[in-house]
Structures are given as C-alpha cells and as structure tokens.
Amino acid sequence: NAEYMGALNSLSFCEEIRSERSERSMQERSARPRGVRMSEARAPPEYEFNLTSLKAALPPICFERSASIALGQLAQTILTTGALLYLVSISPPVLLPIVYLFLSFSMYGFLAVGHEAAHGTNFSQKWMNDALGSVCMLAGFMPFENWRQGHLEHHRWTAHEDLEEYFTYSRTSTPVLRSVRWLMRWLPPVGLFVMHMMYLLGLRGKRGVFLSRNLYFNKELNRPLSLVNLGLHVLQIGALCYGFWAAPVATLKYGLLPLMGCGAVNLMIGYLQHRDDRGATVAFDKMTWTKLRGAMQTIDRSFWPFDVFIHGAARYHVLHHLFPSIPHYRGAVAMAAIEALLGEHYVRDERSALAAYHPVLRASHLVEDKGGNGVLTFRE
C-alpha cells in the first residue's frame, strides 16, 4: 500500500509540473507577437541531470519487452487498416479524403511496429524482430535493413550539424533545399518515392545533396537481410506494376494512394518530432554537440485524433531519444518517472500536429549561429 500511495503521489506531482509548465508556455506565447520567436542568440544548454541519473529513476519494467503487446499492436493495425480499406470501397467520393486520412495514419501503425523492431524492442530474438520489421516497413515502401542503418545514425548524432542522418542543417539556401522544402510542404506523398529510392539504392542524404558514402559499404549492414528486403521490394513494385496493367483503378484506390498517404504521414511525423516554429529546438556544431544535448532536441506532440493508430510514436519521442531501448508502450510509465527531472528542458507541444506542420516547415528551413557559440537556431 505504501508503494502504491508513493506511485500515486509521484504521478500527481508530475501532473502538477506539467500543468504549471503548460500554463507558463501559454503565457509566453500569448505575450509574444505572432511570427516572432524567442531570442535566437542561445547559450549551449546545461542540464541538472544526465543519462545515468535519469536511468536510475526509471522502474525496471520500462526496459522489459512484451511480445504480446507488440503482436497486439500489430493486430490492431491490421484490423483498423482492413476496416478502413473496406470503407474506401463503400464511401461516397465526398467522404473519401477523410477515409484516406484515417487510413494513412492507420498504415503508419505498421511503421511504428517496424520501428520498434529496428530497436529490438518487440522480441528477445533478433531474427523475429528482423522478420517483423521487414514485413511491416513495406507499408511505408521502406527497405527495412537499409532504413535501420540510417535510423541508427540519426540516433547517434541527433541535432549534429554535420553528422545528423535525417535532417539537413544548412546555413545557406540552395535550389535543392528550396525544392525539398516545397515538396514536403505541398506534395509530401511524393516524398514516399524519394525516400524509397534513396534507401533502396543505399544513398544517404546530407545537406540537401546525396553523398557517395553508400549504405551497402557500411560494415554494420546485415547484407543478407538487406538483399532479402531488396527482393521483397522488387516483388512489391512488380505487384503494383501488374496491378496497374490488369486493374488500374483498383490498384490506385487500394494500393498506391494508401502507400502515398502512409509515406506522407511518415515524413510529417519525422519532421515534427525534431523541428519547431517557436524556438524550442536547436542544432549544434561539432564543438558544442553532446549526446544528451542532441537527444533533448526532440518534441513530444499530439496527433489527435490519430494517436491511437501510431502506438505512442509521437507522444513519447523525447523518451525514445534518451533511451531507445525502451519500447513506446512503456512510455507512459517511464515519462511519469522522469518528467519532473527533465523540468523546463522537456518540450511537449499540445497543438494539433496537423495544424503545426506548415508553420514549422516555414520557420525551420535554415540555421544560423547568431551568438557565435555553436548553437544553431532555426530561421526562415
């Protein structure tokens, strides 16, 4: 009973801290004119905690895998995706955009399960994680092993100006960057094919250009698995091509459009987890970057009413970058234990992420070191 009451008091304290921080943030935003962000001259952040102290505060259950929960999330995604595909078949044209929107987030659930597999948090056996991830990532048109190598690099160097894998931190605008920005803002479904070909060919994106450092030469790459993934994608592409030859309307309706929608959601979620239009996140040069500073340049967001489909992938992303070995389904317990320790450094945006996407893209295109101290703030 004493342990139970202690846990309740801890949760209550976390809720009080969360409420106070939310109220303070709302007051700051209301006092700041629209379009004006906090001072861009920043000192490198210093933290009262480190990864060791945070880990000591976490209950052991946070690091426990649960195959039943992972399979339950997979079953949920299969059921909701199947039900929404059925709705596509019976809905009048005027309702199809709404159905496709829900379907896109539902299919992202496969990517969320595949993402857990990439970190080995679904099963204790690596081969089971590899098998599940290889299948689930097909929903996002992604070759699992190649994508995993890039994703692990993203975790190693989050918010590093030069070594970050996913995002370009450029101090000057280029035609390529402007094209990428326009593509992500207005035609994110097309990004599905860009990312697919990039990973399939082993290319890696840096500073808006493709470098010659190919994933297939990465010593950590599981080449047999990568070849299996390549074969699966050849089959997937072949099936789509045959479908457009035999039944083009049905293939477009039940194949290509859902894949494109899932790809768009994948781009949007990935971008919004590390970019902000209100000065909450920064990047660092090689002299200022540390593992903890990079991990803290992450935002927890609400994708209501679609949170139930994506299995906590956006709600507990700060935790995920601090401790990638914690499954997202342990996120609620883990955050209740460390949120008070993170204090004002913890960033959570309660706005609907759908409404925040375009403002974030507009306000976080380039970076500059205005203070000359290695902290790169975002600008338009």
Tab-separated table of C-alpha atoms in Angstrom:
chain	number	residue	atom	x	y	z
A	1	ASN	CA	0.000	0.000	0.000
A	2	ALA	CA	2.861	2.365	0.798
A	3	GLU	CA	4.447	1.747	-2.614
A	4	TYR	CA	1.067	2.271	-4.304
A	5	MET	CA	0.479	5.581	-2.499
A	6	GLY	CA	4.011	6.676	-3.343
A	7	ALA	CA	3.409	5.976	-7.015
A	8	LEU	CA	0.160	7.954	-6.904
A	9	ASN	CA	1.905	10.903	-5.251
A	10	SER	CA	4.646	10.772	-7.896
A	11	LEU	CA	2.092	10.815	-10.717
A	12	SER	CA	0.244	13.690	-9.040
A	13	PHE	CA	3.463	15.670	-8.729
A	14	CYS	CA	4.237	15.081	-12.433
A	15	GLU	CA	0.765	16.322	-13.372
A	16	GLU	CA	1.292	19.498	-11.314
A	17	ILE	CA	4.644	20.161	-13.005
A	18	ARG	CA	3.078	19.516	-16.413
A	19	SER	CA	0.175	21.878	-15.704
A	20	GLU	CA	2.459	24.663	-14.471
A	21	ARG	CA	4.760	24.340	-17.481
A	22	SER	CA	1.828	24.311	-19.908
A	23	GLU	CA	0.356	27.443	-18.294
A	24	ARG	CA	3.724	29.220	-18.368
A	25	SER	CA	4.238	28.268	-22.022
A	26	MET	CA	0.792	29.589	-22.972
A	27	GLN	CA	1.520	32.886	-21.211
A	28	GLU	CA	4.844	33.242	-23.052
A	29	ARG	CA	3.237	32.512	-26.408
A	30	SER	CA	0.384	34.938	-25.840
A	31	ALA	CA	2.856	37.692	-24.883
A	32	ARG	CA	4.954	37.135	-27.993
A	33	PRO	CA	3.645	38.590	-31.296
A	34	ARG	CA	2.688	36.092	-33.963
A	35	GLY	CA	5.645	35.142	-36.131
A	36	VAL	CA	8.238	36.378	-33.598
A	37	ARG	CA	10.241	33.669	-31.905
A	38	MET	CA	12.355	33.706	-28.773
A	39	SER	CA	15.816	35.227	-28.980
A	40	GLU	CA	17.925	33.347	-31.480
A	41	ALA	CA	21.177	34.045	-29.603
A	42	ARG	CA	21.403	30.975	-27.385
A	43	ALA	CA	23.979	29.649	-24.978
A	44	PRO	CA	24.584	25.883	-25.078
A	45	PRO	CA	22.034	24.261	-22.744
A	46	GLU	CA	23.254	22.887	-19.428
A	47	TYR	CA	21.271	20.178	-17.660
A	48	GLU	CA	20.887	19.301	-13.987
A	49	PHE	CA	20.549	15.645	-14.994
A	50	ASN	CA	22.421	13.131	-17.106
A	51	LEU	CA	21.522	9.804	-18.683
A	52	THR	CA	22.730	7.903	-15.617
A	53	SER	CA	20.535	9.841	-13.177
A	54	LEU	CA	17.542	9.573	-15.492
A	55	LYS	CA	18.005	5.824	-15.883
A	56	ALA	CA	18.225	5.412	-12.107
A	57	ALA	CA	14.771	6.984	-11.775
A	58	LEU	CA	13.147	4.571	-14.226
A	59	PRO	CA	11.294	1.475	-12.952
A	60	PRO	CA	12.822	-1.784	-14.288
A	61	ILE	CA	9.589	-2.632	-16.125
A	62	CYS	CA	10.330	0.197	-18.572
A	63	PHE	CA	13.065	-1.886	-20.194
A	64	GLU	CA	11.052	-5.109	-20.411
A	65	ARG	CA	9.953	-6.340	-23.841
A	66	SER	CA	6.454	-7.696	-24.297
A	67	ALA	CA	5.830	-9.810	-27.373
A	68	SER	CA	2.112	-9.933	-26.550
A	69	ILE	CA	1.820	-6.126	-26.570
A	70	ALA	CA	3.798	-5.889	-29.815
A	71	LEU	CA	1.631	-8.506	-31.505
A	72	GLY	CA	-1.468	-6.821	-30.094
A	73	GLN	CA	-0.444	-3.525	-31.681
A	74	LEU	CA	0.171	-5.328	-34.960
A	75	ALA	CA	-3.256	-6.992	-34.760
A	76	GLN	CA	-4.895	-3.635	-34.046
A	77	THR	CA	-3.196	-2.077	-37.055
A	78	ILE	CA	-4.244	-4.947	-39.322
A	79	LEU	CA	-7.861	-4.691	-38.162
A	80	THR	CA	-8.149	-0.903	-38.427
A	81	THR	CA	-6.408	-0.828	-41.807
A	82	GLY	CA	-8.671	-3.588	-43.127
A	83	ALA	CA	-11.763	-1.821	-41.853
A	84	LEU	CA	-10.707	1.479	-43.423
A	85	LEU	CA	-9.918	-0.190	-46.750
A	86	TYR	CA	-13.458	-1.575	-46.660
A	87	LEU	CA	-14.760	1.948	-46.009
A	88	VAL	CA	-12.819	3.104	-49.067
A	89	SER	CA	-14.810	0.597	-51.112
A	90	ILE	CA	-18.221	1.791	-49.908
A	91	SER	CA	-17.744	5.502	-49.149
A	92	PRO	CA	-19.122	8.172	-51.468
A	93	PRO	CA	-16.453	10.286	-53.194
A	94	VAL	CA	-17.087	13.276	-50.941
A	95	LEU	CA	-16.015	11.268	-47.861
A	96	LEU	CA	-13.009	9.545	-49.405
A	97	PRO	CA	-10.455	12.240	-48.384
A	98	ILE	CA	-11.404	11.761	-44.727
A	99	VAL	CA	-11.261	7.973	-45.000
A	100	TYR	CA	-7.866	8.137	-46.703
A	101	LEU	CA	-6.573	10.454	-43.983
A	102	PHE	CA	-7.504	7.936	-41.286
A	103	LEU	CA	-6.180	5.098	-43.433
A	104	SER	CA	-2.811	6.830	-43.821
A	105	PHE	CA	-2.357	7.113	-40.062
A	106	SER	CA	-3.582	3.562	-39.550
A	107	MET	CA	-0.983	2.260	-42.007
A	108	TYR	CA	1.678	4.250	-40.177
A	109	GLY	CA	0.955	1.855	-37.321
A	110	PHE	CA	2.873	-0.774	-39.320
A	111	LEU	CA	5.853	1.583	-39.457
A	112	ALA	CA	5.613	2.147	-35.704
A	113	VAL	CA	5.774	-1.609	-35.094
A	114	GLY	CA	8.612	-1.910	-37.607
A	115	HIS	CA	10.428	0.932	-35.862
A	116	GLU	CA	10.262	-0.981	-32.573
A	117	ALA	CA	11.668	-3.996	-34.396
A	118	ALA	CA	14.611	-1.901	-35.620
A	119	HIS	CA	15.500	-1.179	-31.999
A	120	GLY	CA	14.952	-4.796	-30.960
A	121	THR	CA	12.160	-3.980	-28.509
A	122	ASN	CA	9.428	-6.291	-29.808
A	123	PHE	CA	11.046	-9.686	-29.197
A	124	SER	CA	14.104	-11.054	-27.460
A	125	GLN	CA	15.147	-12.934	-30.616
A	126	LYS	CA	16.806	-10.724	-33.220
A	127	TRP	CA	15.598	-12.801	-36.152
A	128	MET	CA	11.992	-12.272	-35.080
A	129	ASN	CA	12.485	-8.503	-34.934
A	130	ASP	CA	14.155	-8.579	-38.352
A	131	ALA	CA	11.349	-10.646	-39.879
A	132	LEU	CA	8.573	-8.495	-38.432
A	133	GLY	CA	10.347	-5.257	-39.340
A	134	SER	CA	10.993	-6.389	-42.913
A	135	VAL	CA	7.292	-7.033	-43.468
A	136	CYS	CA	5.894	-4.038	-41.577
A	137	MET	CA	8.120	-1.490	-43.316
A	138	LEU	CA	6.643	-2.486	-46.668
A	139	ALA	CA	3.644	-0.355	-45.658
A	140	GLY	CA	5.925	2.662	-45.934
A	141	PHE	CA	7.690	1.394	-49.042
A	142	MET	CA	10.881	1.136	-46.957
A	143	PRO	CA	13.659	-1.498	-47.191
A	144	PHE	CA	13.950	-2.375	-43.506
A	145	GLU	CA	17.681	-3.044	-43.061
A	146	ASN	CA	18.876	-0.103	-45.138
A	147	TRP	CA	16.439	2.197	-43.373
A	148	ARG	CA	17.514	0.848	-39.970
A	149	GLN	CA	21.171	1.727	-40.593
A	150	GLY	CA	20.251	5.312	-41.443
A	151	HIS	CA	17.895	5.484	-38.470
A	152	LEU	CA	20.555	4.322	-36.021
A	153	GLU	CA	22.881	7.011	-37.369
A	154	HIS	CA	20.117	9.521	-36.686
A	155	HIS	CA	20.050	8.355	-33.073
A	156	ARG	CA	23.830	8.509	-32.729
A	157	TRP	CA	24.111	12.087	-33.997
A	158	THR	CA	20.747	13.772	-33.372
A	159	ALA	CA	20.939	17.549	-33.978
A	160	HIS	CA	24.614	17.422	-35.021
A	161	GLU	CA	25.153	19.929	-37.823
A	162	ASP	CA	27.422	17.665	-39.857
A	163	LEU	CA	26.639	14.074	-38.852
A	164	GLU	CA	22.850	14.038	-38.397
A	165	GLU	CA	21.463	11.495	-40.855
A	166	TYR	CA	17.864	12.550	-41.410
A	167	PHE	CA	17.750	16.318	-41.419
A	168	THR	CA	19.780	18.908	-43.263
A	169	TYR	CA	21.134	21.723	-41.116
A	170	SER	CA	22.187	24.219	-43.769
A	171	ARG	CA	23.249	27.799	-43.088
A	172	THR	CA	22.642	28.845	-46.700
A	173	SER	CA	19.743	28.255	-49.032
A	174	THR	CA	20.202	26.199	-52.197
A	175	PRO	CA	17.874	25.278	-55.051
A	176	VAL	CA	17.842	21.683	-53.794
A	177	LEU	CA	16.838	22.723	-50.268
A	178	ARG	CA	14.142	25.032	-51.577
A	179	SER	CA	12.796	22.192	-53.722
A	180	VAL	CA	12.791	19.777	-50.785
A	181	ARG	CA	11.008	22.323	-48.620
A	182	TRP	CA	8.365	22.923	-51.296
A	183	LEU	CA	7.953	19.178	-51.805
A	184	MET	CA	7.485	18.494	-48.086
A	185	ARG	CA	5.082	21.387	-47.720
A	186	TRP	CA	2.777	20.781	-50.661
A	187	LEU	CA	3.424	17.287	-52.030
A	188	PRO	CA	4.587	15.130	-49.098
A	189	PRO	CA	3.151	11.906	-50.630
A	190	VAL	CA	5.731	12.190	-53.410
A	191	GLY	CA	8.402	12.037	-50.723
A	192	LEU	CA	7.490	8.382	-50.326
A	193	PHE	CA	9.183	7.543	-53.608
A	194	VAL	CA	12.179	9.794	-52.942
A	195	MET	CA	12.879	8.100	-49.615
A	196	HIS	CA	12.184	4.668	-51.094
A	197	MET	CA	14.712	5.062	-53.879
A	198	MET	CA	17.246	6.694	-51.569
A	199	TYR	CA	17.268	3.780	-49.149
A	200	LEU	CA	16.852	1.125	-51.816
A	201	LEU	CA	19.967	2.386	-53.583
A	202	GLY	CA	21.827	2.839	-50.318
A	203	LEU	CA	22.125	6.617	-50.709
A	204	ARG	CA	22.386	8.895	-47.704
A	205	GLY	CA	21.132	12.466	-47.608
A	206	LYS	CA	23.341	15.231	-46.230
A	207	ARG	CA	22.965	18.992	-46.540
A	208	GLY	CA	20.401	18.622	-49.307
A	209	VAL	CA	22.664	16.568	-51.588
A	210	PHE	CA	23.404	12.858	-51.940
A	211	LEU	CA	26.839	11.723	-50.870
A	212	SER	CA	28.824	8.811	-52.200
A	213	ARG	CA	29.037	7.142	-48.755
A	214	ASN	CA	26.761	4.266	-49.697
A	215	LEU	CA	24.943	2.152	-47.104
A	216	TYR	CA	25.952	-1.028	-48.904
A	217	PHE	CA	29.550	-0.375	-47.859
A	218	ASN	CA	28.583	0.114	-44.210
A	219	LYS	CA	30.290	-2.612	-42.161
A	220	GLU	CA	27.303	-2.758	-39.794
A	221	LEU	CA	24.864	-3.547	-42.598
A	222	ASN	CA	23.314	-7.017	-42.469
A	223	ARG	CA	23.848	-7.692	-46.177
A	224	PRO	CA	21.843	-10.950	-46.389
A	225	LEU	CA	18.857	-9.242	-44.762
A	226	SER	CA	19.340	-6.205	-46.994
A	227	LEU	CA	19.181	-8.445	-50.063
A	228	VAL	CA	16.017	-10.100	-48.728
A	229	ASN	CA	14.483	-6.646	-48.281
A	230	LEU	CA	15.525	-5.758	-51.817
A	231	GLY	CA	13.766	-8.897	-53.102
A	232	LEU	CA	10.607	-8.015	-51.173
A	233	HIS	CA	10.568	-4.558	-52.699
A	234	VAL	CA	11.081	-5.910	-56.187
A	235	LEU	CA	8.012	-8.080	-55.579
A	236	GLN	CA	6.088	-5.106	-54.201
A	237	ILE	CA	6.969	-2.911	-57.184
A	238	GLY	CA	6.187	-5.763	-59.556
A	239	ALA	CA	2.783	-6.292	-57.941
A	240	LEU	CA	1.958	-2.597	-58.314
A	241	CYS	CA	3.057	-2.591	-61.956
A	242	TYR	CA	0.985	-5.685	-62.718
A	243	GLY	CA	-1.952	-4.179	-60.849
A	244	PHE	CA	-1.861	-1.029	-62.953
A	245	TRP	CA	-1.789	-3.202	-66.075
A	246	ALA	CA	-4.631	-5.518	-65.011
A	247	ALA	CA	-6.817	-3.283	-62.808
A	248	PRO	CA	-5.527	0.310	-62.747
A	249	VAL	CA	-8.426	1.886	-60.847
A	250	ALA	CA	-8.440	-0.708	-58.072
A	251	THR	CA	-4.638	-0.584	-57.771
A	252	LEU	CA	-4.715	3.179	-57.458
A	253	LYS	CA	-7.559	3.089	-54.956
A	254	TYR	CA	-6.371	0.268	-52.701
A	255	GLY	CA	-2.637	0.229	-53.373
A	256	LEU	CA	-0.864	3.377	-54.481
A	257	LEU	CA	-2.963	6.016	-52.704
A	258	PRO	CA	-2.757	4.285	-49.275
A	259	LEU	CA	1.020	3.854	-49.717
A	260	MET	CA	1.426	7.504	-50.649
A	261	GLY	CA	-0.685	8.587	-47.683
A	262	CYS	CA	1.389	6.491	-45.286
A	263	GLY	CA	4.562	7.971	-46.769
A	264	ALA	CA	3.247	11.499	-46.255
A	265	VAL	CA	2.399	10.769	-42.618
A	266	ASN	CA	5.853	9.275	-42.128
A	267	LEU	CA	7.533	12.437	-43.420
A	268	MET	CA	5.307	14.703	-41.346
A	269	ILE	CA	5.765	12.825	-38.075
A	270	GLY	CA	9.515	12.507	-38.546
A	271	TYR	CA	9.924	16.207	-39.263
A	272	LEU	CA	7.706	17.469	-36.455
A	273	GLN	CA	9.497	15.348	-33.849
A	274	HIS	CA	12.647	17.456	-34.182
A	275	ARG	CA	11.612	20.839	-35.565
A	276	ASP	CA	9.613	23.674	-34.040
A	277	ASP	CA	8.411	27.124	-35.047
A	278	ARG	CA	8.691	28.621	-31.542
A	279	GLY	CA	12.364	28.247	-30.787
A	280	ALA	CA	12.064	25.074	-28.722
A	281	THR	CA	14.747	23.101	-30.580
A	282	VAL	CA	18.189	23.938	-31.935
A	283	ALA	CA	21.122	22.184	-33.588
A	284	PHE	CA	24.808	22.210	-32.651
A	285	ASP	CA	28.146	22.408	-34.384
A	286	LYS	CA	30.795	19.751	-33.802
A	287	MET	CA	32.404	21.645	-30.906
A	288	THR	CA	29.190	22.135	-28.940
A	289	TRP	CA	27.272	18.934	-29.637
A	290	THR	CA	26.938	16.252	-26.973
A	291	LYS	CA	24.841	13.096	-26.939
A	292	LEU	CA	22.489	14.486	-24.280
A	293	ARG	CA	22.123	17.882	-25.942
A	294	GLY	CA	21.257	16.204	-29.203
A	295	ALA	CA	18.725	13.842	-27.648
A	296	MET	CA	16.942	16.717	-25.931
A	297	GLN	CA	16.289	18.484	-29.266
A	298	THR	CA	13.144	16.426	-29.585
A	299	ILE	CA	9.469	17.289	-29.161
A	300	ASP	CA	6.542	15.240	-27.918
A	301	ARG	CA	3.433	16.014	-29.954
A	302	SER	CA	-0.214	15.146	-30.118
A	303	PHE	CA	-1.598	13.798	-33.378
A	304	TRP	CA	-5.160	13.701	-32.071
A	305	PRO	CA	-7.405	12.047	-33.132
A	306	PHE	CA	-4.862	9.674	-34.704
A	307	ASP	CA	-2.687	8.930	-31.635
A	308	VAL	CA	-4.399	5.589	-31.140
A	309	PHE	CA	-3.176	4.444	-34.568
A	310	ILE	CA	0.517	5.291	-34.161
A	311	HIS	CA	1.173	3.488	-30.864
A	312	GLY	CA	2.814	6.348	-28.957
A	313	ALA	CA	5.457	7.001	-31.616
A	314	ALA	CA	4.988	10.783	-31.359
A	315	ARG	CA	3.772	11.132	-27.782
A	316	TYR	CA	6.946	9.723	-26.179
A	317	HIS	CA	9.661	10.649	-28.653
A	318	VAL	CA	11.785	12.593	-26.161
A	319	LEU	CA	11.990	9.463	-24.041
A	320	HIS	CA	12.796	7.419	-27.121
A	321	HIS	CA	15.859	9.521	-27.933
A	322	LEU	CA	17.070	9.393	-24.354
A	323	PHE	CA	16.578	5.628	-24.105
A	324	PRO	CA	15.952	3.944	-27.485
A	325	SER	CA	15.805	0.527	-25.796
A	326	ILE	CA	12.565	1.457	-24.001
A	327	PRO	CA	9.524	0.351	-26.052
A	328	HIS	CA	6.983	3.060	-26.782
A	329	TYR	CA	4.333	1.024	-24.987
A	330	ARG	CA	6.264	1.687	-21.750
A	331	GLY	CA	6.278	5.407	-22.455
A	332	ALA	CA	3.552	6.468	-20.014
A	333	VAL	CA	5.222	4.765	-17.052
A	334	ALA	CA	8.690	5.989	-17.987
A	335	MET	CA	7.690	9.623	-18.552
A	336	ALA	CA	5.829	9.715	-15.238
A	337	ALA	CA	9.120	8.759	-13.594
A	338	ILE	CA	11.445	11.281	-15.286
A	339	GLU	CA	9.325	14.222	-16.431
A	340	ALA	CA	9.896	16.143	-13.222
A	341	LEU	CA	13.651	15.577	-13.554
A	342	LEU	CA	13.659	16.944	-17.108
A	343	GLY	CA	11.879	20.057	-15.857
A	344	GLU	CA	11.801	23.043	-18.193
A	345	HIS	CA	14.023	21.253	-20.718
A	346	TYR	CA	11.215	18.855	-21.611
A	347	VAL	CA	9.324	20.074	-24.699
A	348	ARG	CA	5.796	18.984	-25.451
A	349	ASP	CA	3.537	20.783	-27.894
A	350	GLU	CA	-0.151	20.203	-27.282
A	351	ARG	CA	-1.229	21.847	-30.510
A	352	SER	CA	-2.627	19.547	-33.122
A	353	ALA	CA	0.422	18.471	-35.125
A	354	LEU	CA	-1.665	18.677	-38.296
A	355	ALA	CA	-2.102	22.404	-37.710
A	356	ALA	CA	1.563	22.897	-36.767
A	357	TYR	CA	3.088	21.236	-39.829
A	358	HIS	CA	3.091	24.172	-42.241
A	359	PRO	CA	4.184	26.807	-39.674
A	360	VAL	CA	7.052	24.534	-38.609
A	361	LEU	CA	8.182	23.992	-42.204
A	362	ARG	CA	8.103	27.729	-42.818
A	363	ALA	CA	10.054	28.650	-39.675
A	364	SER	CA	12.725	25.922	-39.555
A	365	HIS	CA	14.258	25.791	-43.006
A	366	LEU	CA	17.762	27.124	-42.326
A	367	VAL	CA	20.043	27.567	-39.314
A	368	GLU	CA	22.462	30.224	-38.163
A	369	ASP	CA	24.896	30.607	-35.268
A	370	LYS	CA	23.820	34.093	-34.307
A	371	GLY	CA	25.609	34.092	-30.975
A	372	GLY	CA	28.825	32.554	-32.296
A	373	ASN	CA	28.711	29.870	-29.601
A	374	GLY	CA	27.974	26.757	-31.646
A	375	VAL	CA	24.208	26.781	-31.093
A	376	LEU	CA	22.356	26.830	-34.401
A	377	THR	CA	18.889	28.356	-34.232
A	378	PHE	CA	16.292	27.940	-36.943
A	379	ARG	CA	15.166	30.672	-39.281
A	380	GLU	CA	13.003	31.006	-42.359
